CSV table of C-alpha atoms in Angstrom, one decimal:
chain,number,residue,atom,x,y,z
A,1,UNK,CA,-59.6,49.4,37.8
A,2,UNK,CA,-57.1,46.4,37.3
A,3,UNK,CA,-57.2,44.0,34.8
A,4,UNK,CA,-54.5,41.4,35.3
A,5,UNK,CA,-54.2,38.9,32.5
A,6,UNK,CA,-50.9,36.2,32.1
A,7,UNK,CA,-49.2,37.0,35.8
A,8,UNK,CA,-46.6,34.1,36.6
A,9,UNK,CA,-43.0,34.8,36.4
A,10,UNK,CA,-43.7,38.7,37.3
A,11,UNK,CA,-46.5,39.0,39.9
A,12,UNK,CA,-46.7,37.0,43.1
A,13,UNK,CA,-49.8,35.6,45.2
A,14,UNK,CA,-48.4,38.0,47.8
A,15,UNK,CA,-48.2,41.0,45.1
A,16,UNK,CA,-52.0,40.5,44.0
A,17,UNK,CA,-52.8,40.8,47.7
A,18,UNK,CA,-51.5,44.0,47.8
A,19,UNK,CA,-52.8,45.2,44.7
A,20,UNK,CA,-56.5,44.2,46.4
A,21,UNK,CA,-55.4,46.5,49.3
A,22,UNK,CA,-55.4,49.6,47.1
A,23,UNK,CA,-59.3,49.4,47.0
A,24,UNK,CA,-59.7,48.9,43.3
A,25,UNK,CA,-61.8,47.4,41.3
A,26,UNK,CA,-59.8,44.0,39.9
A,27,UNK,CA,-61.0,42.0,37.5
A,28,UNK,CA,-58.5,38.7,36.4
A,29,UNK,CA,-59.0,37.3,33.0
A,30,UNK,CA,-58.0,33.6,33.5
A,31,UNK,CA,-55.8,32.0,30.3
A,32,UNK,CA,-55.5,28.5,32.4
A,33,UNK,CA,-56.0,27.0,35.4
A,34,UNK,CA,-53.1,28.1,37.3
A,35,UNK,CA,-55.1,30.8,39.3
A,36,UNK,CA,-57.4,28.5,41.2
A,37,UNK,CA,-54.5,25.5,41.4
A,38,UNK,CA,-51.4,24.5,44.1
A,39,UNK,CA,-49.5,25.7,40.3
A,40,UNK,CA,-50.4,23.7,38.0
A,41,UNK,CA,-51.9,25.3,34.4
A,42,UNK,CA,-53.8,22.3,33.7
A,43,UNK,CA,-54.9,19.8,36.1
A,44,UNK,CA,-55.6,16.8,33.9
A,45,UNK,CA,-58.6,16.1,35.9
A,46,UNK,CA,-57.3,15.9,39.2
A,47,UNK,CA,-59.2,17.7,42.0
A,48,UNK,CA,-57.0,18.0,44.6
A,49,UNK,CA,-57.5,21.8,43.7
A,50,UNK,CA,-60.9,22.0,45.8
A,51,UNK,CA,-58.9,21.3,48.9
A,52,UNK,CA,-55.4,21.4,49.5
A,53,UNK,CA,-53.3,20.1,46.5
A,54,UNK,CA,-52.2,17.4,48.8
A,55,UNK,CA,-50.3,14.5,47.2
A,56,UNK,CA,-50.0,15.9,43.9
A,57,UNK,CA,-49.2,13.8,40.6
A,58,UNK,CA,-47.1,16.2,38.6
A,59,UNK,CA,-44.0,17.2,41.0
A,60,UNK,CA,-41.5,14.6,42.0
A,61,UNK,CA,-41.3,13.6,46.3
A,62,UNK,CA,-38.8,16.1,46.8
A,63,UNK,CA,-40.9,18.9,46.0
A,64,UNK,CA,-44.6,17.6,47.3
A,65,UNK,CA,-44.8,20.6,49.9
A,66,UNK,CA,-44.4,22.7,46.9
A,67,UNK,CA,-48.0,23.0,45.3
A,68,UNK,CA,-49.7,22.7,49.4
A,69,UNK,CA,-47.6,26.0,49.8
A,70,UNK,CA,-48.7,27.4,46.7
A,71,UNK,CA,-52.4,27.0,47.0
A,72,UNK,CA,-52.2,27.9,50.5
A,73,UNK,CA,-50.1,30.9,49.7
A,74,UNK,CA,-53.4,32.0,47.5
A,75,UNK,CA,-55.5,30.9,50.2
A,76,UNK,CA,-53.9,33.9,52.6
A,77,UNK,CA,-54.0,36.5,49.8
A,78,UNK,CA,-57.1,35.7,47.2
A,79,UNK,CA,-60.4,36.9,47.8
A,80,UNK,CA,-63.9,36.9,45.6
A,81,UNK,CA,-63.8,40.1,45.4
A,82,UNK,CA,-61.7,39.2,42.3
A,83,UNK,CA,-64.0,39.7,39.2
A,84,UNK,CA,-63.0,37.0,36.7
A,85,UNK,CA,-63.2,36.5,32.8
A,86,UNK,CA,-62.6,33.3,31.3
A,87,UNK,CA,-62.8,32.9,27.1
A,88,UNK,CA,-64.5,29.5,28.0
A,89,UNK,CA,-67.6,27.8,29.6
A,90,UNK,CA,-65.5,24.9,31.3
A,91,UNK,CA,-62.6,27.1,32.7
A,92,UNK,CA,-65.7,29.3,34.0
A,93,UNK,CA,-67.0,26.3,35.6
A,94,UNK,CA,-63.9,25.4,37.1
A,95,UNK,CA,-63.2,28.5,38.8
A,96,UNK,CA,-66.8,28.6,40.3
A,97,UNK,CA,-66.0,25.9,42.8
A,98,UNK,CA,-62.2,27.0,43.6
A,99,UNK,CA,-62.7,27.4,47.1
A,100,UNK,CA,-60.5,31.2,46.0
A,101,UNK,CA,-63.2,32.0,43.7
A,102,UNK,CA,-66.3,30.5,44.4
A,103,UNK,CA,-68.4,33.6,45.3
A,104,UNK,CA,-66.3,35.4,42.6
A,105,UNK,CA,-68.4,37.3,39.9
A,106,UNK,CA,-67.6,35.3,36.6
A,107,UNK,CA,-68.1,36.5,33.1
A,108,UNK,CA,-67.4,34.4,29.8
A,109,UNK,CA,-65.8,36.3,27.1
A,110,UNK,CA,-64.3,34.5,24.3
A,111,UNK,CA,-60.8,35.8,23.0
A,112,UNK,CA,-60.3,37.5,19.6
A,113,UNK,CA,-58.9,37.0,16.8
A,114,UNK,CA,-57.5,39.9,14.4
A,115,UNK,CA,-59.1,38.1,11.1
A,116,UNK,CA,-57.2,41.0,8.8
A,117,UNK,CA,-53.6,39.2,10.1
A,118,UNK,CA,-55.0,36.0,8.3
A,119,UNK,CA,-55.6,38.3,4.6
A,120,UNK,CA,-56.3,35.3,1.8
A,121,UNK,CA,-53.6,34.0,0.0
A,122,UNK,CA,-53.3,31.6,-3.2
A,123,UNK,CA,-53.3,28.4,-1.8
A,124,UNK,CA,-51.6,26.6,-4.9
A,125,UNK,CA,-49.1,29.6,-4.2
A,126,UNK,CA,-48.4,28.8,-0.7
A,127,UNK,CA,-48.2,25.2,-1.5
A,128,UNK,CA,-45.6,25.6,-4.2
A,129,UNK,CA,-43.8,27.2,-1.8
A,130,UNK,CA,-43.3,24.7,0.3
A,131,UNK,CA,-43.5,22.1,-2.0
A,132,UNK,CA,-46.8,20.2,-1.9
A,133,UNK,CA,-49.0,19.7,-5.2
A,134,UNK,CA,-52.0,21.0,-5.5
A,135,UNK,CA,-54.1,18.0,-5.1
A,136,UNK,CA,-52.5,16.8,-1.8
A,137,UNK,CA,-54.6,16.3,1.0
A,138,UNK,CA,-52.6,18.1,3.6
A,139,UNK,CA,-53.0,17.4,7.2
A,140,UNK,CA,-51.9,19.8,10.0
A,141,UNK,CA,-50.9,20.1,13.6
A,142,UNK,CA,-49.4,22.7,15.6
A,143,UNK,CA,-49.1,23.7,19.1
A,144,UNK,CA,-46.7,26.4,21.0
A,145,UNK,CA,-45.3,23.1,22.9
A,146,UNK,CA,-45.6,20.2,20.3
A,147,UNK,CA,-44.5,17.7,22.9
A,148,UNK,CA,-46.6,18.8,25.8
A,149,UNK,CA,-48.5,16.1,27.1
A,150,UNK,CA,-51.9,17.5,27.0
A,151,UNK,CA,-52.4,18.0,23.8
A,152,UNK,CA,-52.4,14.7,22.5
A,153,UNK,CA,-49.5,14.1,20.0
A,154,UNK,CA,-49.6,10.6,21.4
A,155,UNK,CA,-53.3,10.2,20.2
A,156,UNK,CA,-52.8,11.8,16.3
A,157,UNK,CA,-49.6,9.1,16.1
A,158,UNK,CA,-51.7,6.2,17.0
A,159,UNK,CA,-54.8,7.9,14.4
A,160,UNK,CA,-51.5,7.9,11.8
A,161,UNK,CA,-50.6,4.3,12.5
A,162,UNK,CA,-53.8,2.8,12.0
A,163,UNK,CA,-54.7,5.2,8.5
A,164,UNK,CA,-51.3,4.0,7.3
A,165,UNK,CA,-52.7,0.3,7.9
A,166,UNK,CA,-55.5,1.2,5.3
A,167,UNK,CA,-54.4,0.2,1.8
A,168,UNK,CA,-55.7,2.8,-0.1
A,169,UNK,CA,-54.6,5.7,2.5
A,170,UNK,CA,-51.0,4.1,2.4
A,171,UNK,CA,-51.2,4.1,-1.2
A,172,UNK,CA,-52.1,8.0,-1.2
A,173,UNK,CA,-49.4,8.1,1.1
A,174,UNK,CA,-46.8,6.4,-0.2
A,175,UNK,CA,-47.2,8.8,-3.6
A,176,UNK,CA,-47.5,11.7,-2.0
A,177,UNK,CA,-51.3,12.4,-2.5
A,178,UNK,CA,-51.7,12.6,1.2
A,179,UNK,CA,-49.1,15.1,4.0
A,180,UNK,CA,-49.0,15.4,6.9
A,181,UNK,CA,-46.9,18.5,8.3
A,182,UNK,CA,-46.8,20.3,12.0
A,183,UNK,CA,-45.2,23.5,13.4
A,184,UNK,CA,-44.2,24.7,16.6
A,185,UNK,CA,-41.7,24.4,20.0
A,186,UNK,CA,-40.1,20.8,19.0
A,187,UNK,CA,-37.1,20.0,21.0
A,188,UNK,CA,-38.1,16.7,22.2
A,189,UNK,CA,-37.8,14.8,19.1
A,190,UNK,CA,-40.0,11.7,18.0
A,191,UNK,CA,-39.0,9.2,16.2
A,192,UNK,CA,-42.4,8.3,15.0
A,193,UNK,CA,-43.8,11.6,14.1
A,194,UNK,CA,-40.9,12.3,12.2
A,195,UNK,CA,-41.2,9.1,9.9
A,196,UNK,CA,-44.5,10.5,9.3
A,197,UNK,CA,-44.7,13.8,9.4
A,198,UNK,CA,-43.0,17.0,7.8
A,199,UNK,CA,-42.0,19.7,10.6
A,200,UNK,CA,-41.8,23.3,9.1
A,201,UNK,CA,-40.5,24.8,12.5
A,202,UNK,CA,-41.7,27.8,14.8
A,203,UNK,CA,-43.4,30.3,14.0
A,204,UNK,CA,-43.7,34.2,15.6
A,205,UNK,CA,-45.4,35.8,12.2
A,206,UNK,CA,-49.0,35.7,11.9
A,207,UNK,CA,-48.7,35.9,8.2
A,208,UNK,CA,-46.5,33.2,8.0
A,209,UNK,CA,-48.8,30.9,10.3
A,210,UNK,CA,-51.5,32.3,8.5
A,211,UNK,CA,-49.9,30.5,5.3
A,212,UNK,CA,-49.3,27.6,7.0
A,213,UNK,CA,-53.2,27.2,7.7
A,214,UNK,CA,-54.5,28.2,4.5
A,215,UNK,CA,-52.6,25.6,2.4
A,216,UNK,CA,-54.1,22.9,4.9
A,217,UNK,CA,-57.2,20.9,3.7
A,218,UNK,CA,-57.7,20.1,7.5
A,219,UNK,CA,-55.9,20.8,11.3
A,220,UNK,CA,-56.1,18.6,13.6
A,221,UNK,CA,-56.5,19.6,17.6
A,222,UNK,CA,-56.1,16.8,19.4
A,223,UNK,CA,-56.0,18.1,23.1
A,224,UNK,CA,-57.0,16.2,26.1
A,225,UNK,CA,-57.6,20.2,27.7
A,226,UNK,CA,-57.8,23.4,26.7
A,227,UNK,CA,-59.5,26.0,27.1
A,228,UNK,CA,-60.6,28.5,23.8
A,229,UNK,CA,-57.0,27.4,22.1
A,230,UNK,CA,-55.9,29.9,19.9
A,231,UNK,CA,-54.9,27.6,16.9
A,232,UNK,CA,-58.7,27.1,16.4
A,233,UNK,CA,-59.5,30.9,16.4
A,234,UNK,CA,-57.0,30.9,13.8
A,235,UNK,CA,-57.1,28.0,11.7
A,236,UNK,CA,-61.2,28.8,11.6
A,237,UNK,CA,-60.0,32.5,10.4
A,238,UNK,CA,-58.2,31.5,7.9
A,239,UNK,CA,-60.8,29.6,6.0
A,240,UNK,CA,-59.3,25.9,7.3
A,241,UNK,CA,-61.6,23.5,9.1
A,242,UNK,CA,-60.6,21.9,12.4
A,243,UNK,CA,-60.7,18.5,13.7
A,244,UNK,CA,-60.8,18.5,17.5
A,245,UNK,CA,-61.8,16.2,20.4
A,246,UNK,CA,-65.3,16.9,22.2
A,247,UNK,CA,-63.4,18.9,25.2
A,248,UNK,CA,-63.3,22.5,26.6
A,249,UNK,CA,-63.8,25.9,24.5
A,250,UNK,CA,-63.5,23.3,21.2
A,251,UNK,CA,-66.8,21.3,22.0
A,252,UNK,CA,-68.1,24.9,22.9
A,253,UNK,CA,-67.7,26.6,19.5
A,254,UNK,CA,-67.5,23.7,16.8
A,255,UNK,CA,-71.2,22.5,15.6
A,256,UNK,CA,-70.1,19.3,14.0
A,257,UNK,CA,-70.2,19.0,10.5
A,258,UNK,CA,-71.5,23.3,10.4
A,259,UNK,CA,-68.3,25.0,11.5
A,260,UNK,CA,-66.1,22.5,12.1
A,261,UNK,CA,-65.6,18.6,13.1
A,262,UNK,CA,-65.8,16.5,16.7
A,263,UNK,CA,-64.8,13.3,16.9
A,264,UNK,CA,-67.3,10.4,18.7
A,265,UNK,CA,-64.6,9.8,21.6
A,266,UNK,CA,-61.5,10.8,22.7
A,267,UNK,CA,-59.3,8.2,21.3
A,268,UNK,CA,-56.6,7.6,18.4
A,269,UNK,CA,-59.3,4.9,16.7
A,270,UNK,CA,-61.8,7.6,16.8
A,271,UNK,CA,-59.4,10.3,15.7
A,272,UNK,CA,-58.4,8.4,12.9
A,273,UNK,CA,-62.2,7.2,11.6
A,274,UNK,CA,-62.9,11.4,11.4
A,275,UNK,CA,-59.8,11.9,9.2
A,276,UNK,CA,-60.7,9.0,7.1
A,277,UNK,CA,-63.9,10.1,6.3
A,278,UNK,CA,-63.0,13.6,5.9
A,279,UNK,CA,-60.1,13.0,2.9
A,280,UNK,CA,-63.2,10.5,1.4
A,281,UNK,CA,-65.7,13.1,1.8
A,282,UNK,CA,-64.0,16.3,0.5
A,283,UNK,CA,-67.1,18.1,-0.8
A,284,UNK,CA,-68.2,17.9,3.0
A,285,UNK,CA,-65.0,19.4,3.9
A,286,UNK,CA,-65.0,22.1,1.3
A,287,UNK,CA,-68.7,23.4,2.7
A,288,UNK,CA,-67.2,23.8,5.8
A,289,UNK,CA,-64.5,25.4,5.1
A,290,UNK,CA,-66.4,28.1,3.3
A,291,UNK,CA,-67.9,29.4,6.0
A,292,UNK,CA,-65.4,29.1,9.0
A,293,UNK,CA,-63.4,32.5,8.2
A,294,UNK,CA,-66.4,34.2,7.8
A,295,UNK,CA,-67.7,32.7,11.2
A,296,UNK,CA,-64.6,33.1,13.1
A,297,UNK,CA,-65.0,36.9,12.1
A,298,UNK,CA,-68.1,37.5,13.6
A,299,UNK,CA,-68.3,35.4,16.7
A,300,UNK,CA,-64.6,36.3,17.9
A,301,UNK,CA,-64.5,40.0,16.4
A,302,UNK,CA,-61.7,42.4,18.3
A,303,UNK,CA,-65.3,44.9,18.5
A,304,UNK,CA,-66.9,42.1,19.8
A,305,UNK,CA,-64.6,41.4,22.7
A,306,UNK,CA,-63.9,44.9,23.7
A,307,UNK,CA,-67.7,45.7,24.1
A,308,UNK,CA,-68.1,42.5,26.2
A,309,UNK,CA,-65.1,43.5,28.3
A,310,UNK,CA,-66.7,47.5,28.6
A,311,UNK,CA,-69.8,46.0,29.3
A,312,UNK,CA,-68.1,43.9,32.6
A,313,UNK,CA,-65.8,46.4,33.4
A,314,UNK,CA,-68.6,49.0,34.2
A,315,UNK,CA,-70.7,46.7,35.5
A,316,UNK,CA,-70.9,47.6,39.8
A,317,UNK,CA,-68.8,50.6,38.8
A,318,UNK,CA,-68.3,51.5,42.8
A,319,UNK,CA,-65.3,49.6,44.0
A,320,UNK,CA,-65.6,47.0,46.1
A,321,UNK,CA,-63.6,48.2,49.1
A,322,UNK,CA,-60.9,45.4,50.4
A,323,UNK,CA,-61.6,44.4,53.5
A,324,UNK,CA,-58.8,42.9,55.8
A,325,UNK,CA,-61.5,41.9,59.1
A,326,UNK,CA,-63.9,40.3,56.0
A,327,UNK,CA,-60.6,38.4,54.6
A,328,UNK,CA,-60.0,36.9,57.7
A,329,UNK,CA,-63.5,36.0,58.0
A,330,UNK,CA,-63.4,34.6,54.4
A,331,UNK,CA,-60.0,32.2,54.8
A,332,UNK,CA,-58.5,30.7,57.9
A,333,UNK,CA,-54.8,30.1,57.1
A,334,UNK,CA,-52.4,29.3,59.5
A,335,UNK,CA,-49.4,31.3,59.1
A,336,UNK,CA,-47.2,29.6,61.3
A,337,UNK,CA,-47.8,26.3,59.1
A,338,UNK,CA,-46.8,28.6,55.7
A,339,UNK,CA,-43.8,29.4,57.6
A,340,UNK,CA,-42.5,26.4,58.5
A,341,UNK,CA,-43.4,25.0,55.2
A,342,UNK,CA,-41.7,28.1,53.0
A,343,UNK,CA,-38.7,27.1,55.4
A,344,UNK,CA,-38.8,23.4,54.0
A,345,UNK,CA,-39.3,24.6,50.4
A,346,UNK,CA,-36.3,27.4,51.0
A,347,UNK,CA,-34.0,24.5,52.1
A,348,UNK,CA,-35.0,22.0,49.4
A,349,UNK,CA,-34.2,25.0,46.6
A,350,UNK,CA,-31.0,25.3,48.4
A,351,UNK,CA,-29.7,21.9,47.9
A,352,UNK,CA,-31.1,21.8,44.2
A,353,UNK,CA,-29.0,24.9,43.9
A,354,UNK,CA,-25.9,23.1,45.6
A,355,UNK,CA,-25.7,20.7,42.6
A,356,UNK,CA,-26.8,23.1,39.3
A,357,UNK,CA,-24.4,24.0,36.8
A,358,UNK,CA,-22.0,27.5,38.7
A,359,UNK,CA,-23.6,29.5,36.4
A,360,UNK,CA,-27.0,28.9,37.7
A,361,UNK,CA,-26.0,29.4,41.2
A,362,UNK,CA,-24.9,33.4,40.4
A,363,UNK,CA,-27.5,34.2,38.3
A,364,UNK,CA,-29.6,33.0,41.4
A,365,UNK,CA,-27.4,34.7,43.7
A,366,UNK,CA,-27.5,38.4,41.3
A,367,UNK,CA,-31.6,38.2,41.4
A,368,UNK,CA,-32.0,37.6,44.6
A,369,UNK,CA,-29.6,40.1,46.3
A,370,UNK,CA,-30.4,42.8,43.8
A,371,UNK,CA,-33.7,42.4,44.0
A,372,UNK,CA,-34.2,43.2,40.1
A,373,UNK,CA,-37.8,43.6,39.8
A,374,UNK,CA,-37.7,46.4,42.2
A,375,UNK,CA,-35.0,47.8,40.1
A,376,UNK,CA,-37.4,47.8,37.1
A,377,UNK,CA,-40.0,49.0,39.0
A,378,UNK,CA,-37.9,52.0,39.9
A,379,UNK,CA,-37.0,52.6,36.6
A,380,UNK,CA,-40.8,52.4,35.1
A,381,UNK,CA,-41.6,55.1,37.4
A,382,UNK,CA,-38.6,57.8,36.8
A,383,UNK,CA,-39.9,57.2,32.8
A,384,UNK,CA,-43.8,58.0,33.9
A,385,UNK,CA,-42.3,61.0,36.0
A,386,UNK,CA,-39.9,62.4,33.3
């Protein structure tokens, strides 16, 4: 049996086709859309994924052939005789009526967290070491990508702007009774957030995100998509309640005012009214907060998710033979039009290539011609055989 997890960069469309050819059972535990999509990891609602990926919104003219040759690249080589996991209800939904996957077998199992990484720490400790009193309300964002579009910087700024309009928030503010601090990839600065805001800069420990979550009175998720984000998991494991808007895995685990908080709407006005009542209502915020590690422990458990994943894995034990007649039965594609169009998408490359840096161009020029991944497949194999 195969379980493939995070595949891009390393295995192709073409490779997983193979890999169904060795008759194995294959189950594919989906992190993001990108699966089901013309290569996209999130499609912000569009649905040009049930088709074709025709006229797609998030590559510029030059490359449009590019996602139509990448969904109809899976098209050739996907089959429902993939068994898919997804940690969430929606991406589960999503991949049900991916014309890849729609007679796929799907199971939801929610991702772990390792709740002894996030061991408890003084949080008047952890605050004096980086420099906030005690009786700060501290406010907290973080994302692996701080800038990314989706998860909805743009909408905690505008929930900033209009507490900072209230007079007795600025006045907190202003003397330091109320922080607001963020972590992760920041290379796009912001003016704005950094008026604002305190970053505290990227992070690979789980102690020392850990840290960062338990001195927080509240973090803030403010994604327009996600699936079962992994900040929640962790934020919730460390004892620190999370803010979020009613979408994906977070409207899935949070029970409003129990485990956590939702906002009304997705909005910055909405955002904002939540956080407001939240630093006026701390006793509410303390309940909660007492029972999130203990929850977080229990529903995503590492014993948990490995008996759900046995459970799946065993499930139809025999393995589904590939069949290469019932593929062509399954998916039409015209080869001759994925031809033509990896031609077009070979020659625009080529001409991006003709104007990148000369460094660029021999890298390109060593990976290509000495084919490195079959060199480190070679080299995998002579350490299994020695």
């Amino acid at each position: 049996m195969i379980n493939l997890h995070w595949v891009n960069y390393f295995v192709s469309s073409e490779d997983i086709g193979k890999l169904l050819l060795l008759g194995k059972k294959i189950v594919w535990t989906l992190h993001d859309e990108w699966p089901f999509t013309g290569g996209c990891h999130y499609t912000s609602g569009c649905q040009g994924y049930l088709s074709n990926c025709f006229d797609c919104l998030q590559v510029t003219p030059d490359l449009s052939n590019l996602p139509k040759f990448v969904h109809l690249e899976k098209q050739k080589y996907f089959s429902s005789r993939i068994d898919l996991i997804t940690p969430s209800e929606w991406l589960s939904k999503k991949a049900s009526v991916s014309p890849f996957f729609s007679k796929s077998r799907i199971r939801v199992i929610a991702n772990s967290v390792e709740s002894e990484w996030f061991a408890k720490f003084s949080k008047s400790d952890i605050r004096e070491k980086f420099g906030y009193a005690e009786d700060c309300f501290l406010l907290g964002f973080g994302a692996d990508s701080v800038s990314e579009i989706r998860k909805g910087l743009f909408y905690l700024l505008e929930a900033l702007e209009i507490l900072l309009k209230k007079e007795n928030w600025k006045k907190a503010f202003d003397s330091k009774k109320i922080a607001v601090v963020f972590f992760g990839n920041y290379q796009n600065k912001n003016k704005e957030l950094d008026k604002i805001a305190d970053y505290l800069g990227s992070f690979t420990k789980d102690v020392q995100v850990s840290e960062i979550y338990q001195m927080l009175d509240l973090f803030v998720i403010p994604s327009l998509e996600d699936n079962l984000p992994n900040t929640m998991l962790e934020s919730m494991a460390s004892g620190t309640p999370v803010l979020g808007f009613p979408i994906g895995g977070l409207a899935e685990t949070i029970v409003h005012n129990q485990n956590g908080f939702l906002t009304r709407a997705i909005s910055g006005e909405s955002l904002a009214e939540q956080i407001f009542d939240l630093w006026s209502n701390r006793s509410l915020l303390n309940k909660v907060g007492s029972v999130t590690s203990e929850y977080a422990s229990k529903k995503f458990s590492m014993k948990k998710q490995a008996e759900e994943y046995r459970d799946f894995f065993l499930l139809d034990s025999g393995f589904r033979a590939y069949d290469l007649s019932e593929k062509g039965k399954e998916t039409a594609v015209d080869n001759e039009k994925l031809k033509q169009m990896e031609f077009q998408l070979k020659k625009t490359y080529n001409n991006f290539l003709k104007n990148s840096p000369l460094r660029k161009r021999i890298l390109n020029l060593l990976f290509r011609s000495l084919k490195v991944n079959d060199f480190f497949l070679r080299r995998a194999k002579r350490k299994l055989s020695a």
